[in-house]
Coordinates of C-alpha atoms in Angstrom, one line a residue:
M1423 CA 87.2 45.9 127.2
T1424 CA 84.3 48.4 127.0
H1425 CA 83.9 51.8 125.4
V1426 CA 84.6 53.3 128.8
D1427 CA 87.8 51.3 129.1
F1428 CA 89.1 52.4 125.8
M1429 CA 88.2 56.0 126.5
Q1430 CA 90.0 55.7 129.8
V1431 CA 93.2 54.9 127.8
A1432 CA 92.6 57.9 125.6
L1433 CA 92.2 60.0 128.8
E1434 CA 95.6 58.6 130.0
E1435 CA 97.1 59.9 126.8
A1436 CA 95.4 63.3 127.3
R1437 CA 96.9 63.5 130.8
L1438 CA 100.3 62.9 129.3
A1439 CA 99.7 65.8 126.9
F1440 CA 98.6 67.9 129.8
E1441 CA 101.8 67.1 131.8
E1442 CA 103.8 68.0 128.7
G1443 CA 102.1 71.4 128.3
E1444 CA 100.1 70.3 125.3
V1445 CA 96.4 70.7 124.8
P1446 CA 95.2 67.6 126.5
V1447 CA 93.7 65.4 123.8
G1448 CA 94.3 61.7 123.7
A1449 CA 93.3 59.0 121.2
V1450 CA 93.4 55.3 120.7
I1451 CA 92.6 53.0 117.7
V1452 CA 91.0 49.7 118.4
R1453 CA 90.5 46.7 116.2
D1454 CA 88.9 43.4 117.3
G1455 CA 88.7 44.5 120.9
R1456 CA 92.4 45.3 121.1
I1457 CA 94.2 48.6 121.2
I1458 CA 96.4 48.9 118.0
A1459 CA 97.8 52.4 118.7
R1460 CA 97.6 55.3 121.1
A1461 CA 98.8 58.9 121.0
H1462 CA 98.3 62.4 122.3
N1463 CA 98.8 66.0 121.0
T1464 CA 102.5 66.9 120.5
R1465 CA 102.2 70.1 118.4
E1466 CA 104.3 72.2 120.8
R1467 CA 106.9 69.6 121.4
D1468 CA 107.3 68.7 117.7
K1469 CA 106.7 72.3 116.4
N1470 CA 104.3 70.8 113.9
A1471 CA 100.7 71.8 113.2
L1472 CA 99.8 68.2 112.1
C1473 CA 100.7 66.6 115.4
H1474 CA 97.1 66.3 116.7
A1475 CA 96.4 63.1 118.6
E1476 CA 94.0 61.8 115.9
V1477 CA 96.5 62.2 113.0
T1478 CA 99.3 60.8 115.0
V1479 CA 97.3 57.7 116.1
I1480 CA 96.0 57.1 112.6
D1481 CA 99.6 57.3 111.3
A1482 CA 100.8 54.8 113.9
A1483 CA 97.9 52.4 113.2
C1484 CA 98.6 52.5 109.5
R1485 CA 102.2 51.7 110.1
I1486 CA 101.4 48.9 112.5
L1487 CA 98.7 47.3 110.2
G1488 CA 100.7 47.9 107.0
G1489 CA 98.1 49.9 105.1
W1490 CA 96.3 53.2 104.9
R1491 CA 92.8 51.7 105.2
L1492 CA 91.8 51.2 108.8
V1493 CA 88.6 49.4 107.9
G1494 CA 87.1 47.6 111.0
C1495 CA 89.0 50.0 113.3
S1496 CA 87.5 52.4 115.8
L1497 CA 88.9 55.7 117.1
Y1498 CA 88.4 56.8 120.7
V1499 CA 89.3 60.5 121.2
T1500 CA 88.8 62.7 124.2
L1501 CA 87.8 65.8 122.2
E1502 CA 85.7 66.2 119.1
P1503 CA 88.0 66.2 116.1
C1504 CA 88.8 69.3 114.1
P1505 CA 88.2 69.6 110.3
M1506 CA 91.8 68.4 109.6
C1507 CA 91.4 65.3 111.8
A1508 CA 87.9 64.6 110.4
G1509 CA 89.6 64.5 106.9
A1510 CA 92.1 62.0 108.2
I1511 CA 89.4 59.9 109.8
L1512 CA 87.5 59.9 106.5
N1513 CA 90.5 59.0 104.5
A1514 CA 91.5 56.2 106.8
Q1515 CA 88.0 54.7 106.5
L1516 CA 87.6 54.2 110.2
K1517 CA 84.4 52.4 111.1
D1518 CA 83.4 54.2 114.3
V1519 CA 84.5 57.3 116.2
Y1520 CA 83.8 57.6 119.9
V1521 CA 84.2 61.2 121.3
G1522 CA 84.5 62.3 124.9
A1523 CA 83.7 66.0 124.8
S1524 CA 82.3 68.2 122.0
D1525 CA 84.3 71.2 120.8
E1526 CA 82.1 74.2 119.8
K1527 CA 85.1 76.2 118.6
M1528 CA 86.9 73.7 116.3
G1529 CA 84.8 70.5 116.2
A1530 CA 83.9 69.0 112.8
F1531 CA 81.1 66.7 113.9
G1532 CA 78.6 69.4 114.9
G1533 CA 80.7 71.8 117.0
L1534 CA 82.0 74.4 114.5
L1535 CA 80.7 72.5 111.5
D1536 CA 79.4 69.0 110.6
V1537 CA 81.2 67.0 107.9
R1538 CA 78.8 64.1 108.3
G1539 CA 76.0 65.6 106.3
K1540 CA 77.6 65.4 102.8
G1541 CA 77.4 61.6 102.2
L1542 CA 81.2 61.2 102.1
F1543 CA 81.6 60.5 105.8
R1544 CA 80.7 56.9 106.6
S1545 CA 82.0 56.5 110.1
S1546 CA 79.5 56.4 112.9
V1547 CA 80.1 59.1 115.6
T1548 CA 79.1 58.6 119.2
F1549 CA 79.5 61.4 121.8
G1550 CA 79.6 61.5 125.5
I1551 CA 81.9 58.7 126.6
L1552 CA 83.6 60.0 129.8
E1553 CA 82.5 63.5 128.7
E1554 CA 82.8 65.1 132.1
E1555 CA 86.3 63.8 132.7
S1556 CA 87.4 64.9 129.2
R1557 CA 85.9 68.3 129.6
A1558 CA 87.3 68.8 133.1
L1559 CA 90.8 68.0 132.0
M1560 CA 90.5 70.5 129.1
Q1561 CA 89.1 73.2 131.5
R1562 CA 91.9 72.6 134.0
F1563 CA 94.5 73.0 131.2
F1564 CA 93.1 76.3 130.0
Q1565 CA 92.7 77.6 133.5
K1566 CA 96.3 76.9 134.1
L1567 CA 97.3 78.8 131.0
R1568 CA 95.2 81.8 132.1
D1569 CA 96.7 81.7 135.6
K1570 CA 100.2 81.7 134.1
R1571 CA 99.4 84.7 131.9
E1572 CA 98.1 86.5 135.0
E1573 CA 101.2 85.8 136.9
K1574 CA 103.4 87.1 134.0
K1575 CA 101.3 90.2 133.8
E1576 CA 101.6 90.8 137.6
D1577 CA 105.4 90.1 137.5
S1578 CA 105.9 92.7 134.7
L1579 CA 104.2 95.5 136.8

């Protein structure tokens, strides 16, 4: 499988999040060319601020592999990770991170801030894999939210 194939699986997870009314972010962890774990955002469903796709997929991979170090593993995620998720990536010691779309509002790899410049962060980060698809899904989600708010506003008049 290629980087695009793995990101397609992450996008499938993001679409599941979209269908569930969650911010559409999906993630997969890969080792030796095989998907170890996959997840998507479930904050609304689980009523838990920690249930970002990246944290959930790291947790699943740790359980599957039997340890907290994910050395030799790569993360594919449809949206640039936030600071919390960047910390989880750092602690899990992931080798590579592949990102679909950047996130100027919350991203920790150059969007809002950049955690890579302090010498602690050793994972390589590559942007732009299926960026247009990732961004389009995110835009569709937020447009749907805005439309719902407008409908509610009109109904209350």
